[in-house]
Amino acid sequence: MQNNNKSYKIVIIEPSMIISTGLRKLIEMKNEFEVVAVIADCFHCLERINHLNPDIIIINPSAVELKKRQHLEELFEGVKDTAFVALVYQYIDPEILKQYHTTIDIADDGDKIAQKLLHSIDALSAPADLLDKNELSEREKEILISLAKGKINKEIADLHHISVHTVITHRKNIIRKTGIKSVSGLTVYAILNNLIDINEVE
């Protein structure tokens, strides 16, 4: 575990004031944590979060716009060295939850929440092969397919309505997860994993 003498800065993104207030009180009963902001939704929150530089962001996934829920990295592009924790009290697609370092359940007590928050910090700094993160996300598969079709970064960015920087980040993640650096090798990988038909390759 990390050094408990440090106070980790936390931002909570939760639309319910009752839930966010209760969660904040439970968290701040522990000396390791400081809640620096509570935000009701994800609209226009990125600039504020960047200014606060939190160690942990606790998010109710339902507070994220539906079409953005599966692209957490893109939503918080520019937020570095921060653990993402899902606050769950209703059904959330498991594929969405895979993006988070851990989850907090509405029934968790203060000790359990503190344990999970510390675990999220550990997970953030753990080697990738210890985190079960080797499976490509849906967005990474989309980027890989575009690469296999011969598209360059700018074309991929335009196609998926993301920045070139985000495309490059996805490419780095794909290389890390697959261990394949060349586009030709990634194309073969995509074909062998039935992500693309060989006839689609340019």
JSON list of C-alpha atoms in Angstrom, two decimals:
[
{"chain": "A", "resi": 1, "resn": "MET", "atom": "CA", "xyz": [0.00, 0.00, 0.00]},
{"chain": "A", "resi": 2, "resn": "GLN", "atom": "CA", "xyz": [0.95, 3.62, -0.41]},
{"chain": "A", "resi": 3, "resn": "ASN", "atom": "CA", "xyz": [2.21, 5.76, 2.46]},
{"chain": "A", "resi": 4, "resn": "ASN", "atom": "CA", "xyz": [-0.81, 6.49, 4.63]},
{"chain": "A", "resi": 5, "resn": "ASN", "atom": "CA", "xyz": [0.78, 9.73, 5.94]},
{"chain": "A", "resi": 6, "resn": "LYS", "atom": "CA", "xyz": [-0.13, 11.31, 2.63]},
{"chain": "A", "resi": 7, "resn": "SER", "atom": "CA", "xyz": [-3.54, 12.88, 2.16]},
{"chain": "A", "resi": 8, "resn": "TYR", "atom": "CA", "xyz": [-4.91, 11.86, -1.23]},
{"chain": "A", "resi": 9, "resn": "LYS", "atom": "CA", "xyz": [-7.01, 14.48, -3.00]},
{"chain": "A", "resi": 10, "resn": "ILE", "atom": "CA", "xyz": [-10.39, 13.25, -4.20]},
{"chain": "A", "resi": 11, "resn": "VAL", "atom": "CA", "xyz": [-13.00, 14.69, -6.56]},
{"chain": "A", "resi": 12, "resn": "ILE", "atom": "CA", "xyz": [-16.52, 13.23, -6.42]},
{"chain": "A", "resi": 13, "resn": "ILE", "atom": "CA", "xyz": [-18.76, 13.44, -9.49]},
{"chain": "A", "resi": 14, "resn": "GLU", "atom": "CA", "xyz": [-22.27, 12.52, -8.35]},
{"chain": "A", "resi": 15, "resn": "PRO", "atom": "CA", "xyz": [-25.61, 14.20, -9.19]},
{"chain": "A", "resi": 16, "resn": "SER", "atom": "CA", "xyz": [-27.33, 13.27, -5.90]},
{"chain": "A", "resi": 17, "resn": "MET", "atom": "CA", "xyz": [-26.43, 15.68, -3.09]},
{"chain": "A", "resi": 18, "resn": "ILE", "atom": "CA", "xyz": [-27.62, 13.20, -0.47]},
{"chain": "A", "resi": 19, "resn": "ILE", "atom": "CA", "xyz": [-25.30, 10.48, -1.76]},
{"chain": "A", "resi": 20, "resn": "SER", "atom": "CA", "xyz": [-22.31, 12.75, -2.40]},
{"chain": "A", "resi": 21, "resn": "THR", "atom": "CA", "xyz": [-22.62, 14.34, 1.07]},
{"chain": "A", "resi": 22, "resn": "GLY", "atom": "CA", "xyz": [-22.81, 10.96, 2.79]},
{"chain": "A", "resi": 23, "resn": "LEU", "atom": "CA", "xyz": [-19.91, 9.58, 0.76]},
{"chain": "A", "resi": 24, "resn": "ARG", "atom": "CA", "xyz": [-17.81, 12.66, 1.50]},
{"chain": "A", "resi": 25, "resn": "LYS", "atom": "CA", "xyz": [-18.36, 12.30, 5.25]},
{"chain": "A", "resi": 26, "resn": "LEU", "atom": "CA", "xyz": [-17.42, 8.61, 5.17]},
{"chain": "A", "resi": 27, "resn": "ILE", "atom": "CA", "xyz": [-14.26, 9.34, 3.19]},
{"chain": "A", "resi": 28, "resn": "GLU", "atom": "CA", "xyz": [-13.13, 12.28, 5.33]},
{"chain": "A", "resi": 29, "resn": "MET", "atom": "CA", "xyz": [-13.40, 10.18, 8.49]},
{"chain": "A", "resi": 30, "resn": "LYS", "atom": "CA", "xyz": [-10.13, 8.67, 7.24]},
{"chain": "A", "resi": 31, "resn": "ASN", "atom": "CA", "xyz": [-6.99, 10.80, 7.54]},
{"chain": "A", "resi": 32, "resn": "GLU", "atom": "CA", "xyz": [-5.60, 9.48, 4.26]},
{"chain": "A", "resi": 33, "resn": "PHE", "atom": "CA", "xyz": [-8.13, 11.35, 2.13]},
{"chain": "A", "resi": 34, "resn": "GLU", "atom": "CA", "xyz": [-9.31, 14.87, 1.42]},
{"chain": "A", "resi": 35, "resn": "VAL", "atom": "CA", "xyz": [-12.34, 15.59, -0.78]},
{"chain": "A", "resi": 36, "resn": "VAL", "atom": "CA", "xyz": [-11.38, 18.75, -2.66]},
{"chain": "A", "resi": 37, "resn": "ALA", "atom": "CA", "xyz": [-14.53, 19.06, -4.79]},
{"chain": "A", "resi": 38, "resn": "VAL", "atom": "CA", "xyz": [-17.98, 17.61, -5.34]},
{"chain": "A", "resi": 39, "resn": "ILE", "atom": "CA", "xyz": [-19.34, 18.08, -8.86]},
{"chain": "A", "resi": 40, "resn": "ALA", "atom": "CA", "xyz": [-22.89, 17.28, -9.96]},
{"chain": "A", "resi": 41, "resn": "ASP", "atom": "CA", "xyz": [-22.09, 16.25, -13.56]},
{"chain": "A", "resi": 42, "resn": "CYS", "atom": "CA", "xyz": [-19.30, 15.97, -16.12]},
{"chain": "A", "resi": 43, "resn": "PHE", "atom": "CA", "xyz": [-20.29, 18.97, -18.21]},
{"chain": "A", "resi": 44, "resn": "HIS", "atom": "CA", "xyz": [-17.60, 21.67, -18.13]},
{"chain": "A", "resi": 45, "resn": "CYS", "atom": "CA", "xyz": [-15.83, 19.90, -15.23]},
{"chain": "A", "resi": 46, "resn": "LEU", "atom": "CA", "xyz": [-12.55, 19.06, -16.96]},
{"chain": "A", "resi": 47, "resn": "GLU", "atom": "CA", "xyz": [-10.89, 22.47, -16.52]},
{"chain": "A", "resi": 48, "resn": "ARG", "atom": "CA", "xyz": [-11.77, 22.47, -12.83]},
{"chain": "A", "resi": 49, "resn": "ILE", "atom": "CA", "xyz": [-10.47, 18.93, -12.35]},
{"chain": "A", "resi": 50, "resn": "ASN", "atom": "CA", "xyz": [-7.19, 19.76, -14.09]},
{"chain": "A", "resi": 51, "resn": "HIS", "atom": "CA", "xyz": [-6.77, 22.73, -11.76]},
{"chain": "A", "resi": 52, "resn": "LEU", "atom": "CA", "xyz": [-7.40, 20.58, -8.67]},
{"chain": "A", "resi": 53, "resn": "ASN", "atom": "CA", "xyz": [-5.02, 17.82, -9.81]},
{"chain": "A", "resi": 54, "resn": "PRO", "atom": "CA", "xyz": [-6.77, 15.04, -7.82]},
{"chain": "A", "resi": 55, "resn": "ASP", "atom": "CA", "xyz": [-5.25, 11.67, -7.00]},
{"chain": "A", "resi": 56, "resn": "ILE", "atom": "CA", "xyz": [-8.64, 9.95, -7.27]},
{"chain": "A", "resi": 57, "resn": "ILE", "atom": "CA", "xyz": [-11.84, 10.77, -9.15]},
{"chain": "A", "resi": 58, "resn": "ILE", "atom": "CA", "xyz": [-14.95, 8.98, -7.91]},
{"chain": "A", "resi": 59, "resn": "ILE", "atom": "CA", "xyz": [-17.61, 8.98, -10.62]},
{"chain": "A", "resi": 60, "resn": "ASN", "atom": "CA", "xyz": [-21.16, 7.79, -10.84]},
{"chain": "A", "resi": 61, "resn": "PRO", "atom": "CA", "xyz": [-20.99, 6.45, -14.43]},
{"chain": "A", "resi": 62, "resn": "SER", "atom": "CA", "xyz": [-24.61, 7.56, -14.91]},
{"chain": "A", "resi": 63, "resn": "ALA", "atom": "CA", "xyz": [-23.43, 11.17, -14.53]},
{"chain": "A", "resi": 64, "resn": "VAL", "atom": "CA", "xyz": [-21.48, 10.77, -17.77]},
{"chain": "A", "resi": 65, "resn": "GLU", "atom": "CA", "xyz": [-23.26, 11.41, -21.05]},
{"chain": "A", "resi": 66, "resn": "LEU", "atom": "CA", "xyz": [-24.38, 8.04, -22.45]},
{"chain": "A", "resi": 67, "resn": "LYS", "atom": "CA", "xyz": [-22.33, 8.13, -25.66]},
{"chain": "A", "resi": 68, "resn": "LYS", "atom": "CA", "xyz": [-19.18, 9.02, -23.69]},
{"chain": "A", "resi": 69, "resn": "ARG", "atom": "CA", "xyz": [-19.43, 6.39, -20.95]},
{"chain": "A", "resi": 70, "resn": "GLN", "atom": "CA", "xyz": [-17.33, 3.83, -22.81]},
{"chain": "A", "resi": 71, "resn": "HIS", "atom": "CA", "xyz": [-14.56, 6.34, -23.56]},
{"chain": "A", "resi": 72, "resn": "LEU", "atom": "CA", "xyz": [-13.40, 7.48, -20.12]},
{"chain": "A", "resi": 73, "resn": "GLU", "atom": "CA", "xyz": [-9.81, 8.19, -21.25]},
{"chain": "A", "resi": 74, "resn": "GLU", "atom": "CA", "xyz": [-11.07, 10.56, -23.93]},
{"chain": "A", "resi": 75, "resn": "LEU", "atom": "CA", "xyz": [-13.51, 12.29, -21.59]},
{"chain": "A", "resi": 76, "resn": "PHE", "atom": "CA", "xyz": [-10.71, 13.03, -19.14]},
{"chain": "A", "resi": 77, "resn": "GLU", "atom": "CA", "xyz": [-7.98, 13.59, -21.71]},
{"chain": "A", "resi": 78, "resn": "GLY", "atom": "CA", "xyz": [-5.16, 15.49, -20.06]},
{"chain": "A", "resi": 79, "resn": "VAL", "atom": "CA", "xyz": [-5.88, 14.17, -16.55]},
{"chain": "A", "resi": 80, "resn": "LYS", "atom": "CA", "xyz": [-2.69, 12.33, -15.60]},
{"chain": "A", "resi": 81, "resn": "ASP", "atom": "CA", "xyz": [-1.74, 9.95, -12.77]},
{"chain": "A", "resi": 82, "resn": "THR", "atom": "CA", "xyz": [-5.29, 9.81, -11.45]},
{"chain": "A", "resi": 83, "resn": "ALA", "atom": "CA", "xyz": [-7.21, 6.73, -10.32]},
{"chain": "A", "resi": 84, "resn": "PHE", "atom": "CA", "xyz": [-10.80, 6.43, -11.55]},
{"chain": "A", "resi": 85, "resn": "VAL", "atom": "CA", "xyz": [-13.31, 4.82, -9.19]},
{"chain": "A", "resi": 86, "resn": "ALA", "atom": "CA", "xyz": [-16.90, 4.02, -10.20]},
{"chain": "A", "resi": 87, "resn": "LEU", "atom": "CA", "xyz": [-19.65, 4.73, -7.66]},
{"chain": "A", "resi": 88, "resn": "VAL", "atom": "CA", "xyz": [-22.31, 2.12, -8.36]},
{"chain": "A", "resi": 89, "resn": "TYR", "atom": "CA", "xyz": [-25.86, 1.89, -7.04]},
{"chain": "A", "resi": 90, "resn": "GLN", "atom": "CA", "xyz": [-27.70, 0.75, -10.16]},
{"chain": "A", "resi": 91, "resn": "TYR", "atom": "CA", "xyz": [-26.95, -1.53, -13.09]},
{"chain": "A", "resi": 92, "resn": "ILE", "atom": "CA", "xyz": [-23.94, -0.42, -15.14]},
{"chain": "A", "resi": 93, "resn": "ASP", "atom": "CA", "xyz": [-22.68, -2.29, -18.20]},
{"chain": "A", "resi": 94, "resn": "PRO", "atom": "CA", "xyz": [-19.65, -4.39, -17.11]},
{"chain": "A", "resi": 95, "resn": "GLU", "atom": "CA", "xyz": [-17.77, -3.20, -20.21]},
{"chain": "A", "resi": 96, "resn": "ILE", "atom": "CA", "xyz": [-18.03, 0.36, -18.91]},
{"chain": "A", "resi": 97, "resn": "LEU", "atom": "CA", "xyz": [-16.81, -0.65, -15.44]},
{"chain": "A", "resi": 98, "resn": "LYS", "atom": "CA", "xyz": [-13.68, -2.25, -16.93]},
{"chain": "A", "resi": 99, "resn": "GLN", "atom": "CA", "xyz": [-12.32, 1.26, -17.52]},
{"chain": "A", "resi": 100, "resn": "TYR", "atom": "CA", "xyz": [-12.19, 2.02, -13.79]},
{"chain": "A", "resi": 101, "resn": "HIS", "atom": "CA", "xyz": [-9.46, 1.02, -11.36]},
{"chain": "A", "resi": 102, "resn": "THR", "atom": "CA", "xyz": [-12.07, -0.18, -8.87]},
{"chain": "A", "resi": 103, "resn": "THR", "atom": "CA", "xyz": [-15.73, 0.28, -7.90]},
{"chain": "A", "resi": 104, "resn": "ILE", "atom": "CA", "xyz": [-17.48, 1.47, -4.76]},
{"chain": "A", "resi": 105, "resn": "ASP", "atom": "CA", "xyz": [-20.86, -0.05, -3.99]},
{"chain": "A", "resi": 106, "resn": "ILE", "atom": "CA", "xyz": [-23.56, 2.00, -2.29]},
{"chain": "A", "resi": 107, "resn": "ALA", "atom": "CA", "xyz": [-23.65, -0.62, 0.51]},
{"chain": "A", "resi": 108, "resn": "ASP", "atom": "CA", "xyz": [-19.91, -0.36, 1.31]},
{"chain": "A", "resi": 109, "resn": "ASP", "atom": "CA", "xyz": [-18.99, 0.94, 4.77]},
{"chain": "A", "resi": 110, "resn": "GLY", "atom": "CA", "xyz": [-16.28, 3.50, 5.49]},
{"chain": "A", "resi": 111, "resn": "ASP", "atom": "CA", "xyz": [-13.51, 0.96, 6.04]},
{"chain": "A", "resi": 112, "resn": "LYS", "atom": "CA", "xyz": [-14.35, -0.87, 2.82]},
{"chain": "A", "resi": 113, "resn": "ILE", "atom": "CA", "xyz": [-14.42, 2.36, 0.85]},
{"chain": "A", "resi": 114, "resn": "ALA", "atom": "CA", "xyz": [-11.03, 3.43, 2.24]},
{"chain": "A", "resi": 115, "resn": "GLN", "atom": "CA", "xyz": [-9.57, 0.03, 1.37]},
{"chain": "A", "resi": 116, "resn": "LYS", "atom": "CA", "xyz": [-10.86, 0.29, -2.19]},
{"chain": "A", "resi": 117, "resn": "LEU", "atom": "CA", "xyz": [-9.56, 3.84, -2.63]},
{"chain": "A", "resi": 118, "resn": "LEU", "atom": "CA", "xyz": [-6.08, 2.82, -1.49]},
{"chain": "A", "resi": 119, "resn": "HIS", "atom": "CA", "xyz": [-6.28, -0.18, -3.82]},
{"chain": "A", "resi": 120, "resn": "SER", "atom": "CA", "xyz": [-7.11, 2.15, -6.72]},
{"chain": "A", "resi": 121, "resn": "ILE", "atom": "CA", "xyz": [-3.92, 4.13, -6.02]},
{"chain": "A", "resi": 122, "resn": "ASP", "atom": "CA", "xyz": [-1.92, 0.89, -5.96]},
{"chain": "A", "resi": 123, "resn": "ALA", "atom": "CA", "xyz": [-3.57, -0.26, -9.20]},
{"chain": "A", "resi": 124, "resn": "LEU", "atom": "CA", "xyz": [-2.63, 3.02, -10.86]},
{"chain": "A", "resi": 125, "resn": "SER", "atom": "CA", "xyz": [1.08, 2.41, -10.31]},
{"chain": "A", "resi": 126, "resn": "ALA", "atom": "CA", "xyz": [1.09, -1.38, -10.73]},
{"chain": "A", "resi": 127, "resn": "PRO", "atom": "CA", "xyz": [2.68, -2.94, -13.84]},
{"chain": "A", "resi": 128, "resn": "ALA", "atom": "CA", "xyz": [0.18, -3.36, -16.65]},
{"chain": "A", "resi": 129, "resn": "ASP", "atom": "CA", "xyz": [0.52, -7.15, -16.66]},
{"chain": "A", "resi": 130, "resn": "LEU", "atom": "CA", "xyz": [-0.77, -7.29, -13.09]},
{"chain": "A", "resi": 131, "resn": "LEU", "atom": "CA", "xyz": [-3.96, -5.40, -13.82]},
{"chain": "A", "resi": 132, "resn": "ASP", "atom": "CA", "xyz": [-5.69, -7.67, -16.30]},
{"chain": "A", "resi": 133, "resn": "LYS", "atom": "CA", "xyz": [-5.64, -4.77, -18.76]},
{"chain": "A", "resi": 134, "resn": "ASN", "atom": "CA", "xyz": [-4.27, -6.69, -21.73]},
{"chain": "A", "resi": 135, "resn": "GLU", "atom": "CA", "xyz": [-7.62, -7.01, -23.47]},
{"chain": "A", "resi": 136, "resn": "LEU", "atom": "CA", "xyz": [-8.21, -4.26, -25.99]},
{"chain": "A", "resi": 137, "resn": "SER", "atom": "CA", "xyz": [-11.09, -1.91, -25.23]},
{"chain": "A", "resi": 138, "resn": "GLU", "atom": "CA", "xyz": [-13.82, -1.42, -27.81]},
{"chain": "A", "resi": 139, "resn": "ARG", "atom": "CA", "xyz": [-12.35, 1.96, -28.79]},
{"chain": "A", "resi": 140, "resn": "GLU", "atom": "CA", "xyz": [-8.86, 0.45, -29.13]},
{"chain": "A", "resi": 141, "resn": "LYS", "atom": "CA", "xyz": [-10.30, -2.23, -31.42]},
{"chain": "A", "resi": 142, "resn": "GLU", "atom": "CA", "xyz": [-11.87, 0.51, -33.55]},
{"chain": "A", "resi": 143, "resn": "ILE", "atom": "CA", "xyz": [-8.51, 2.31, -33.78]},
{"chain": "A", "resi": 144, "resn": "LEU", "atom": "CA", "xyz": [-6.74, -0.95, -34.62]},
{"chain": "A", "resi": 145, "resn": "ILE", "atom": "CA", "xyz": [-9.21, -1.65, -37.43]},
{"chain": "A", "resi": 146, "resn": "SER", "atom": "CA", "xyz": [-8.59, 1.82, -38.87]},
{"chain": "A", "resi": 147, "resn": "LEU", "atom": "CA", "xyz": [-4.83, 1.26, -38.68]},
{"chain": "A", "resi": 148, "resn": "ALA", "atom": "CA", "xyz": [-5.19, -2.08, -40.45]},
{"chain": "A", "resi": 149, "resn": "LYS", "atom": "CA", "xyz": [-7.14, -0.33, -43.21]},
{"chain": "A", "resi": 150, "resn": "GLY", "atom": "CA", "xyz": [-4.13, 1.90, -43.82]},
{"chain": "A", "resi": 151, "resn": "LYS", "atom": "CA", "xyz": [-5.44, 5.12, -42.28]},
{"chain": "A", "resi": 152, "resn": "ILE", "atom": "CA", "xyz": [-3.03, 7.66, -40.77]},
{"chain": "A", "resi": 153, "resn": "ASN", "atom": "CA", "xyz": [-3.46, 9.36, -37.39]},
{"chain": "A", "resi": 154, "resn": "LYS", "atom": "CA", "xyz": [-5.25, 12.44, -38.77]},
{"chain": "A", "resi": 155, "resn": "GLU", "atom": "CA", "xyz": [-7.71, 10.30, -40.75]},
{"chain": "A", "resi": 156, "resn": "ILE", "atom": "CA", "xyz": [-8.39, 8.13, -37.70]},
{"chain": "A", "resi": 157, "resn": "ALA", "atom": "CA", "xyz": [-8.94, 11.23, -35.54]},
{"chain": "A", "resi": 158, "resn": "ASP", "atom": "CA", "xyz": [-11.44, 12.66, -38.03]},
{"chain": "A", "resi": 159, "resn": "LEU", "atom": "CA", "xyz": [-13.23, 9.33, -38.43]},
{"chain": "A", "resi": 160, "resn": "HIS", "atom": "CA", "xyz": [-13.74, 8.80, -34.70]},
{"chain": "A", "resi": 161, "resn": "HIS", "atom": "CA", "xyz": [-14.18, 12.48, -33.75]},
{"chain": "A", "resi": 162, "resn": "ILE", "atom": "CA", "xyz": [-11.19, 12.48, -31.40]},
{"chain": "A", "resi": 163, "resn": "SER", "atom": "CA", "xyz": [-7.90, 14.39, -31.27]},
{"chain": "A", "resi": 164, "resn": "VAL", "atom": "CA", "xyz": [-4.70, 13.18, -32.89]},
{"chain": "A", "resi": 165, "resn": "HIS", "atom": "CA", "xyz": [-3.17, 13.11, -29.39]},
{"chain": "A", "resi": 166, "resn": "THR", "atom": "CA", "xyz": [-5.87, 10.66, -28.29]},
{"chain": "A", "resi": 167, "resn": "VAL", "atom": "CA", "xyz": [-5.21, 8.48, -31.35]},
{"chain": "A", "resi": 168, "resn": "ILE", "atom": "CA", "xyz": [-1.52, 8.36, -30.44]},
{"chain": "A", "resi": 169, "resn": "THR", "atom": "CA", "xyz": [-2.40, 7.43, -26.85]},
{"chain": "A", "resi": 170, "resn": "HIS", "atom": "CA", "xyz": [-4.62, 4.59, -28.10]},
{"chain": "A", "resi": 171, "resn": "ARG", "atom": "CA", "xyz": [-1.85, 3.39, -30.41]},
{"chain": "A", "resi": 172, "resn": "LYS", "atom": "CA", "xyz": [0.59, 3.27, -27.50]},
{"chain": "A", "resi": 173, "resn": "ASN", "atom": "CA", "xyz": [-1.93, 1.27, -25.45]},
{"chain": "A", "resi": 174, "resn": "ILE", "atom": "CA", "xyz": [-2.51, -1.13, -28.36]},
{"chain": "A", "resi": 175, "resn": "ILE", "atom": "CA", "xyz": [1.25, -1.68, -28.74]},
{"chain": "A", "resi": 176, "resn": "ARG", "atom": "CA", "xyz": [1.64, -2.22, -24.99]},
{"chain": "A", "resi": 177, "resn": "LYS", "atom": "CA", "xyz": [-1.23, -4.70, -24.80]},
{"chain": "A", "resi": 178, "resn": "THR", "atom": "CA", "xyz": [-0.40, -6.68, -27.94]},
{"chain": "A", "resi": 179, "resn": "GLY", "atom": "CA", "xyz": [3.39, -6.39, -27.84]},
{"chain": "A", "resi": 180, "resn": "ILE", "atom": "CA", "xyz": [3.30, -5.60, -31.58]},
{"chain": "A", "resi": 181, "resn": "LYS", "atom": "CA", "xyz": [4.91, -2.36, -32.80]},
{"chain": "A", "resi": 182, "resn": "SER", "atom": "CA", "xyz": [4.61, -2.46, -36.61]},
{"chain": "A", "resi": 183, "resn": "VAL", "atom": "CA", "xyz": [1.43, -1.61, -38.51]},
{"chain": "A", "resi": 184, "resn": "SER", "atom": "CA", "xyz": [1.85, -4.75, -40.62]},
{"chain": "A", "resi": 185, "resn": "GLY", "atom": "CA", "xyz": [2.08, -6.85, -37.47]},
{"chain": "A", "resi": 186, "resn": "LEU", "atom": "CA", "xyz": [-1.00, -5.17, -35.99]},
{"chain": "A", "resi": 187, "resn": "THR", "atom": "CA", "xyz": [-2.84, -5.81, -39.26]},
{"chain": "A", "resi": 188, "resn": "VAL", "atom": "CA", "xyz": [-2.07, -9.52, -39.01]},
{"chain": "A", "resi": 189, "resn": "TYR", "atom": "CA", "xyz": [-3.22, -9.43, -35.37]},
{"chain": "A", "resi": 190, "resn": "ALA", "atom": "CA", "xyz": [-6.51, -7.81, -36.40]},
{"chain": "A", "resi": 191, "resn": "ILE", "atom": "CA", "xyz": [-7.11, -10.43, -39.11]},
{"chain": "A", "resi": 192, "resn": "LEU", "atom": "CA", "xyz": [-6.27, -13.37, -36.82]},
{"chain": "A", "resi": 193, "resn": "ASN", "atom": "CA", "xyz": [-8.61, -12.01, -34.14]},
{"chain": "A", "resi": 194, "resn": "ASN", "atom": "CA", "xyz": [-11.46, -11.55, -36.63]},
{"chain": "A", "resi": 195, "resn": "LEU", "atom": "CA", "xyz": [-11.53, -7.79, -36.20]},
{"chain": "A", "resi": 196, "resn": "ILE", "atom": "CA", "xyz": [-11.16, -7.23, -39.93]},
{"chain": "A", "resi": 197, "resn": "ASP", "atom": "CA", "xyz": [-11.52, -9.26, -43.10]},
{"chain": "A", "resi": 198, "resn": "ILE", "atom": "CA", "xyz": [-8.37, -9.69, -45.18]},
{"chain": "A", "resi": 199, "resn": "ASN", "atom": "CA", "xyz": [-10.22, -8.21, -48.18]},
{"chain": "A", "resi": 200, "resn": "GLU", "atom": "CA", "xyz": [-10.61, -4.91, -46.27]},
{"chain": "A", "resi": 201, "resn": "VAL", "atom": "CA", "xyz": [-6.87, -4.44, -45.95]},
{"chain": "A", "resi": 202, "resn": "GLU", "atom": "CA", "xyz": [-5.41, -1.90, -48.37]}
]
